């Protein structure tokens, strides 16, 4: 069973990911509304992959929150998700120990399982 932790301050994204997960046979989904909640969850669980919202209030971007996850000891893959991926963000993420950056609009019921599988393999 693969474990995915979604860290997003928008509860609607959590509901959307729950729908996406219905298309996955082998995926356990967990949720956190903020980085502090995620850090607490990581004390007790070790997901295979984290989908991290780019902007979690009060932080400006993933460049502030990714180091917090790494300092907690999370060594797995981090995928930054954003409603607006810019070219500069797509170039910058490579230096932040992030596996990938995805636009939220690129995820849907038809491709979610395939995207997660691909990210876990690469």
Coordinates of N, CA, C and O in Angstrom, one line a residue:
X1 N 0.9 -1.2 0.0 CA 0.0 0.0 0.0 C 0.9 1.2 0.0 O 1.8 1.4 0.8
X2 N 0.7 2.1 -1.0 CA 1.4 3.4 -1.0 C 0.7 4.4 -0.1 O -0.6 4.4 0.0
X3 N 1.5 5.3 0.5 CA 0.9 6.3 1.4 C 1.2 7.7 0.8 O 2.4 8.0 0.5
X4 N 0.2 8.5 0.7 CA 0.3 9.9 0.2 C -0.2 10.8 1.2 O -1.3 10.6 1.8
X5 N 0.6 11.8 1.6 CA 0.1 12.9 2.5 C -0.1 14.1 1.6 O 0.8 14.6 1.0
X6 N -1.3 14.7 1.7 CA -1.6 15.9 1.1 C -1.6 17.0 2.1 O -2.3 16.9 3.1
X7 N -0.8 18.1 1.9 CA -0.7 19.2 2.8 C -1.2 20.4 2.0 O -0.6 20.9 1.1
X8 N -2.4 20.8 2.3 CA -3.1 21.9 1.6 C -4.1 22.6 2.6 O -4.8 21.9 3.3
X9 N -4.1 23.9 2.6 CA -4.9 24.6 3.5 C -6.3 24.8 3.0 O -7.2 25.4 3.6
X10 N -6.6 24.3 1.8 CA -7.9 24.3 1.2 C -8.6 23.0 1.4 O -8.3 22.0 0.7
X11 N -9.7 22.9 2.2 CA -10.4 21.7 2.5 C -11.0 21.1 1.2 O -11.1 19.9 1.1
X12 N -11.3 22.0 0.2 CA -11.9 21.5 -1.0 C -10.8 20.6 -1.8 O -11.2 19.7 -2.5
X13 N -9.6 20.9 -1.7 CA -8.5 20.1 -2.3 C -8.5 18.7 -1.7 O -8.3 17.7 -2.3
X14 N -8.7 18.7 -0.4 CA -8.7 17.4 0.3 C -9.9 16.5 -0.2 O -9.7 15.3 -0.5
X15 N -11.0 17.1 -0.4 CA -12.2 16.4 -1.0 C -11.9 15.9 -2.4 O -12.2 14.8 -2.8
X16 N -11.3 16.8 -3.2 CA -10.9 16.5 -4.6 C -10.0 15.3 -4.6 O -10.2 14.3 -5.4
X17 N -9.0 15.3 -3.8 CA -8.0 14.2 -3.7 C -8.6 12.9 -3.2 O -8.3 11.9 -3.7
X18 N -9.6 13.0 -2.4 CA -10.3 11.8 -1.9 C -11.0 11.2 -3.2 O -11.1 10.0 -3.3
X19 N -11.6 12.0 -4.0 CA -12.2 11.5 -5.2 C -11.2 10.9 -6.1 O -11.4 9.8 -6.7
X20 N -10.1 11.6 -6.3 CA -9.0 11.0 -7.2 C -8.6 9.6 -6.6 O -8.3 8.7 -7.4
X21 N -8.4 9.5 -5.3 CA -7.9 8.3 -4.7 C -8.9 7.1 -4.9 O -8.4 6.0 -4.9
X22 N -10.2 7.4 -5.2 CA -11.1 6.3 -5.5 C -10.7 5.5 -6.7 O -11.1 4.4 -6.9
X23 N -9.9 6.1 -7.6 CA -9.4 5.5 -8.8 C -8.1 4.7 -8.6 O -7.6 4.1 -9.5
X24 N -7.6 4.7 -7.4 CA -6.4 4.0 -7.0 C -6.7 2.8 -6.1 O -7.3 2.9 -5.1
X25 N -6.2 1.7 -6.5 CA -6.4 0.4 -5.8 C -5.5 0.3 -4.5 O -5.9 -0.3 -3.6
X26 N -4.4 0.9 -4.6 CA -3.3 0.7 -3.6 C -2.8 2.0 -3.0 O -1.6 2.2 -3.0
X27 N -3.7 2.9 -2.6 CA -3.3 4.2 -2.1 C -4.0 4.5 -0.8 O -5.2 4.5 -0.7
X28 N -3.2 4.8 0.2 CA -3.7 5.3 1.5 C -3.4 6.8 1.5 O -2.3 7.3 1.3
X29 N -4.5 7.6 1.8 CA -4.4 9.1 1.7 C -4.5 9.6 3.1 O -5.4 9.2 3.9
X30 N -3.7 10.6 3.4 CA -3.8 11.3 4.7 C -3.7 12.8 4.4 O -3.2 13.2 3.3
X31 N -4.2 13.6 5.3 CA -4.4 15.0 5.0 C -3.9 15.9 6.2 O -4.0 15.5 7.3
X32 N -3.3 17.1 5.8 CA -3.0 18.1 6.8 C -3.4 19.4 6.2 O -3.2 19.7 5.0
X33 N -3.9 20.3 7.1 CA -4.3 21.6 6.6 C -3.2 22.7 6.7 O -3.4 23.7 6.1
X34 N -2.2 22.4 7.4 CA -1.1 23.3 7.6 C 0.2 22.5 7.8 O 0.2 21.3 8.1
X35 N 1.3 23.2 7.8 CA 2.6 22.6 7.9 C 2.8 22.0 9.3 O 3.4 20.9 9.5
X36 N 2.3 22.7 10.3 CA 2.5 22.2 11.7 C 1.7 20.9 11.9 O 2.3 19.9 12.5
X37 N 0.5 20.7 11.3 CA -0.2 19.5 11.4 C 0.5 18.4 10.7 O 0.6 17.2 11.1
X38 N 1.1 18.7 9.5 CA 1.9 17.8 8.7 C 3.1 17.3 9.5 O 3.4 16.1 9.5
X39 N 3.8 18.2 10.1 CA 5.0 17.9 10.9 C 4.6 16.9 12.0 O 5.4 16.0 12.3
X40 N 3.5 17.1 12.7 CA 3.0 16.3 13.7 C 2.7 14.9 13.2 O 3.1 13.9 13.8
X41 N 2.1 14.8 12.0 CA 1.7 13.5 11.4 C 3.0 12.7 11.0 O 3.1 11.5 11.2
X42 N 4.1 13.5 10.6 CA 5.3 12.8 10.2 C 6.0 12.2 11.4 O 6.9 11.4 11.2
X43 N 5.7 12.6 12.6 CA 6.3 12.0 13.8 C 5.9 10.5 13.9 O 6.6 9.7 14.5
X44 N 4.7 10.2 13.4 CA 4.1 8.9 13.6 C 3.9 8.1 12.3 O 3.6 6.9 12.4
X45 N 4.1 8.7 11.2 CA 3.9 8.0 9.9 C 5.0 8.5 8.9 O 5.5 9.5 9.0
X46 N 5.3 7.6 8.0 CA 6.3 7.9 6.9 C 5.7 7.6 5.6 O 5.8 6.5 5.0
X47 N 5.0 8.6 5.0 CA 4.4 8.4 3.7 C 5.4 8.2 2.6 O 6.6 8.7 2.7
X48 N 5.0 7.6 1.5 CA 5.9 7.4 0.4 C 6.1 8.7 -0.4 O 7.2 9.0 -1.0
X49 N 5.1 9.6 -0.4 CA 5.1 10.8 -1.2 C 4.2 11.9 -0.5 O 3.2 11.5 0.1
X50 N 4.7 13.1 -0.6 CA 3.9 14.2 0.0 C 3.6 15.2 -1.2 O 4.5 15.5 -2.0
X51 N 2.3 15.5 -1.3 CA 1.9 16.6 -2.2 C 1.7 17.8 -1.3 O 0.9 17.8 -0.4
X52 N 2.5 18.8 -1.6 CA 2.6 20.0 -0.8 C 2.1 21.2 -1.5 O 2.7 21.6 -2.6
X53 N 1.1 21.9 -1.0 CA 0.6 23.1 -1.6 C 1.8 24.2 -1.6 O 2.5 24.3 -0.6
X54 N 1.9 24.9 -2.7 CA 3.0 25.9 -2.8 C 2.8 27.0 -1.7 O 3.8 27.4 -1.2
X55 N 1.6 27.4 -1.4 CA 1.4 28.5 -0.5 C 0.6 28.1 0.7 O -0.6 28.0 0.5
X56 N 1.2 27.9 1.8 CA 0.5 27.5 3.0 C 0.7 28.7 3.9 O 1.8 29.1 4.4
X57 N -0.4 29.4 4.2 CA -0.4 30.5 5.1 C 0.2 30.1 6.5 O -0.1 29.1 7.0
X58 N 1.1 30.9 7.0 CA 1.5 32.2 6.7 C 2.8 32.3 5.8 O 3.4 33.3 5.6
X59 N 3.2 31.2 5.3 CA 4.4 31.1 4.5 C 4.2 31.5 3.0 O 3.1 31.4 2.5
X60 N 5.2 32.1 2.5 CA 5.2 32.6 1.1 C 5.1 31.5 0.0 O 4.5 31.6 -0.9
X61 N 6.0 30.5 0.3 CA 6.1 29.4 -0.8 C 6.7 28.2 -0.2 O 7.1 28.2 1.0
X62 N 6.8 27.2 -1.0 CA 7.3 25.9 -0.7 C 8.8 26.0 -0.2 O 9.3 25.2 0.5
X63 N 9.5 27.1 -0.7 CA 10.9 27.2 -0.3 C 11.0 27.4 1.2 O 12.1 27.2 1.8
X64 N 10.0 27.8 1.9 CA 10.0 27.9 3.4 C 9.5 26.6 4.0 O 10.0 26.3 5.1
X65 N 8.6 25.9 3.4 CA 8.0 24.7 4.1 C 8.8 23.4 3.8 O 8.8 22.5 4.6
X66 N 9.4 23.3 2.6 CA 10.1 22.1 2.3 C 11.2 21.8 3.3 O 11.3 20.7 3.8
X67 N 12.0 22.8 3.6 CA 13.1 22.6 4.6 C 12.5 22.1 6.0 O 13.2 21.3 6.7
X68 N 11.3 22.6 6.3 CA 10.7 22.1 7.6 C 10.4 20.6 7.5 O 10.6 19.9 8.5
X69 N 9.9 20.1 6.4 CA 9.7 18.7 6.2 C 11.0 17.9 6.3 O 11.0 16.8 6.9
X70 N 12.0 18.4 5.6 CA 13.3 17.7 5.6 C 13.9 17.7 7.0 O 14.5 16.7 7.4
X71 N 13.8 18.8 7.7 CA 14.4 18.9 9.1 C 13.6 17.9 10.0 O 14.2 17.4 10.9
X72 N 12.4 17.6 9.8 CA 11.6 16.7 10.5 C 12.1 15.2 10.3 O 11.8 14.3 11.0
X73 N 12.9 15.1 9.2 CA 13.4 13.8 8.8 C 12.7 13.1 7.7 O 13.1 12.0 7.3
X74 N 11.8 13.8 7.0 CA 11.1 13.2 5.9 C 12.1 13.1 4.7 O 12.6 14.1 4.2
X75 N 12.4 11.9 4.2 CA 13.3 11.7 3.1 C 12.7 11.3 1.8 O 13.3 11.1 0.8
X76 N 11.3 11.1 1.9 CA 10.6 10.7 0.7 C 10.5 11.8 -0.3 O 11.0 12.9 -0.2
X77 N 9.7 11.5 -1.3 CA 9.4 12.5 -2.4 C 8.4 13.5 -2.0 O 7.4 13.2 -1.5
X78 N 8.8 14.8 -2.4 CA 7.9 15.9 -2.2 C 7.5 16.4 -3.6 O 8.4 16.7 -4.4
X79 N 6.2 16.6 -3.8 CA 5.7 17.1 -5.0 C 5.0 18.4 -4.7 O 4.0 18.4 -3.9
X80 N 5.4 19.5 -5.2 CA 4.8 20.8 -4.9 C 3.6 20.9 -5.9 O 3.8 20.7 -7.1
X81 N 2.4 21.3 -5.4 CA 1.3 21.5 -6.2 C 0.9 23.0 -6.1 O 1.0 23.6 -5.0
X82 N 0.4 23.5 -7.2 CA 0.1 25.0 -7.2 C -1.0 25.2 -8.3 O -1.1 24.5 -9.3
X83 N -1.8 26.2 -8.0 CA -2.8 26.6 -9.0 C -2.2 27.4 -10.1 O -2.9 27.7 -11.1
X84 N -1.0 27.9 -9.9 CA -0.3 28.7 -10.9 C 1.2 28.5 -10.9 O 1.9 29.2 -10.3
X85 N 1.6 27.5 -11.7 CA 3.0 27.1 -11.8 C 3.6 28.1 -12.9 O 3.2 28.0 -14.0
X86 N 4.6 28.9 -12.4 CA 5.2 29.8 -13.4 C 6.5 29.1 -13.8 O 7.0 28.2 -13.3
X87 N 7.1 29.7 -14.9 CA 8.4 29.2 -15.5 C 9.5 29.3 -14.4 O 10.2 28.3 -14.2
X88 N 9.5 30.4 -13.7 CA 10.6 30.6 -12.7 C 10.5 29.5 -11.6 O 11.4 29.0 -11.1
X89 N 9.2 29.2 -11.2 CA 9.0 28.2 -10.2 C 9.5 26.8 -10.7 O 10.1 26.1 -9.9
X90 N 9.1 26.5 -11.9 CA 9.5 25.2 -12.5 C 11.0 25.1 -12.6 O 11.5 23.9 -12.4
X91 N 11.7 26.1 -12.7 CA 13.2 26.1 -12.8 C 13.8 26.0 -11.4 O 14.7 25.2 -11.1
X92 N 13.2 26.8 -10.5 CA 13.8 26.9 -9.1 C 13.6 25.7 -8.3 O 14.4 25.3 -7.5
X93 N 12.5 24.9 -8.5 CA 12.2 23.8 -7.6 C 13.3 22.7 -7.6 O 13.5 22.0 -6.6
X94 N 14.1 22.6 -8.7 CA 15.1 21.6 -8.7 C 16.2 21.7 -7.7 O 16.8 20.8 -7.3
X95 N 16.3 22.9 -7.2 CA 17.4 23.1 -6.1 C 16.8 23.0 -4.7 O 17.5 23.3 -3.8
X96 N 15.6 22.6 -4.6 CA 14.9 22.6 -3.3 C 14.6 21.2 -2.7 O 13.7 21.0 -1.9
X97 N 15.3 20.2 -3.2 CA 15.0 18.8 -2.9 C 13.5 18.4 -3.1 O 12.9 17.7 -2.3
X98 N 13.0 18.9 -4.2 CA 11.6 18.6 -4.6 C 11.7 17.7 -5.8 O 12.4 17.9 -6.7
X99 N 10.9 16.6 -5.8 CA 10.8 15.7 -6.9 C 10.2 16.2 -8.2 O 10.6 15.9 -9.3
X100 N 9.1 17.1 -8.0 CA 8.4 17.6 -9.1 C 7.5 18.7 -8.7 O 7.3 19.0 -7.5
X101 N 7.0 19.5 -9.6 CA 6.1 20.5 -9.4 C 4.9 20.3 -10.4 O 5.2 20.2 -11.6
X102 N 3.7 20.3 -9.9 CA 2.5 20.1 -10.7 C 1.5 21.2 -10.6 O 1.3 21.7 -9.5
X103 N 0.9 21.6 -11.7 CA -0.2 22.5 -11.6 C -1.4 21.7 -11.2 O -1.7 20.6 -11.7
X104 N -2.2 22.2 -10.2 CA -3.4 21.4 -9.7 C -4.3 21.1 -10.9 O -5.0 20.0 -10.8
X105 N -4.4 21.9 -11.9 CA -5.3 21.7 -13.0 C -4.9 20.5 -13.9 O -5.6 20.0 -14.7
X106 N -3.6 20.0 -13.7 CA -3.1 18.9 -14.5 C -3.5 17.6 -13.8 O -3.3 16.5 -14.4
X107 N -4.1 17.6 -12.7 CA -4.6 16.4 -12.0 C -6.1 16.2 -12.2 O -6.8 17.1 -12.1
X108 N -6.5 14.9 -12.5 CA -7.9 14.6 -12.6 C -8.1 13.2 -12.3 O -7.2 12.4 -12.1
X109 N -9.4 12.8 -12.4 CA -9.8 11.4 -12.1 C -9.1 10.4 -13.0 O -8.7 9.3 -12.6
X110 N -8.9 10.8 -14.2 CA -8.3 9.9 -15.2 C -6.8 9.7 -15.1 O -6.3 8.6 -15.5
X111 N -6.1 10.7 -14.6 CA -4.7 10.5 -14.6 C -4.0 10.5 -13.3 O -2.8 10.3 -13.2
X112 N -4.8 10.7 -12.2 CA -4.2 10.8 -10.9 C -3.3 9.6 -10.5 O -2.2 9.7 -10.1
X113 N -3.9 8.4 -10.7 CA -3.1 7.2 -10.3 C -1.8 7.0 -11.1 O -0.8 6.7 -10.6
X114 N -1.9 7.3 -12.4 CA -0.8 7.2 -13.3 C 0.3 8.2 -12.9 O 1.5 7.9 -12.8
X115 N -0.1 9.5 -12.5 CA 0.8 10.5 -12.1 C 1.5 10.1 -10.8 O 2.8 10.2 -10.7
X116 N 0.8 9.6 -9.8 CA 1.4 9.2 -8.6 C 2.4 8.0 -8.8 O 3.5 8.0 -8.3
X117 N 1.9 7.0 -9.6 CA 2.8 5.9 -9.9 C 4.1 6.3 -10.5 O 5.2 5.9 -10.2
X118 N 4.0 7.2 -11.5 CA 5.1 7.7 -12.2 C 6.1 8.5 -11.3 O 7.3 8.3 -11.3
X119 N 5.5 9.3 -10.4 CA 6.4 10.1 -9.5 C 7.1 9.1 -8.5 O 8.2 9.4 -8.1
X120 N 6.4 8.1 -8.1 CA 7.0 7.1 -7.1 C 8.1 6.4 -7.8 O 9.1 6.0 -7.1
X121 N 8.0 6.1 -9.1 CA 9.0 5.3 -9.8 C 10.3 6.1 -10.1 O 11.4 5.6 -10.2
X122 N 10.1 7.4 -10.4 CA 11.2 8.3 -10.8 C 11.9 8.9 -9.7 O 11.5 9.1 -8.6

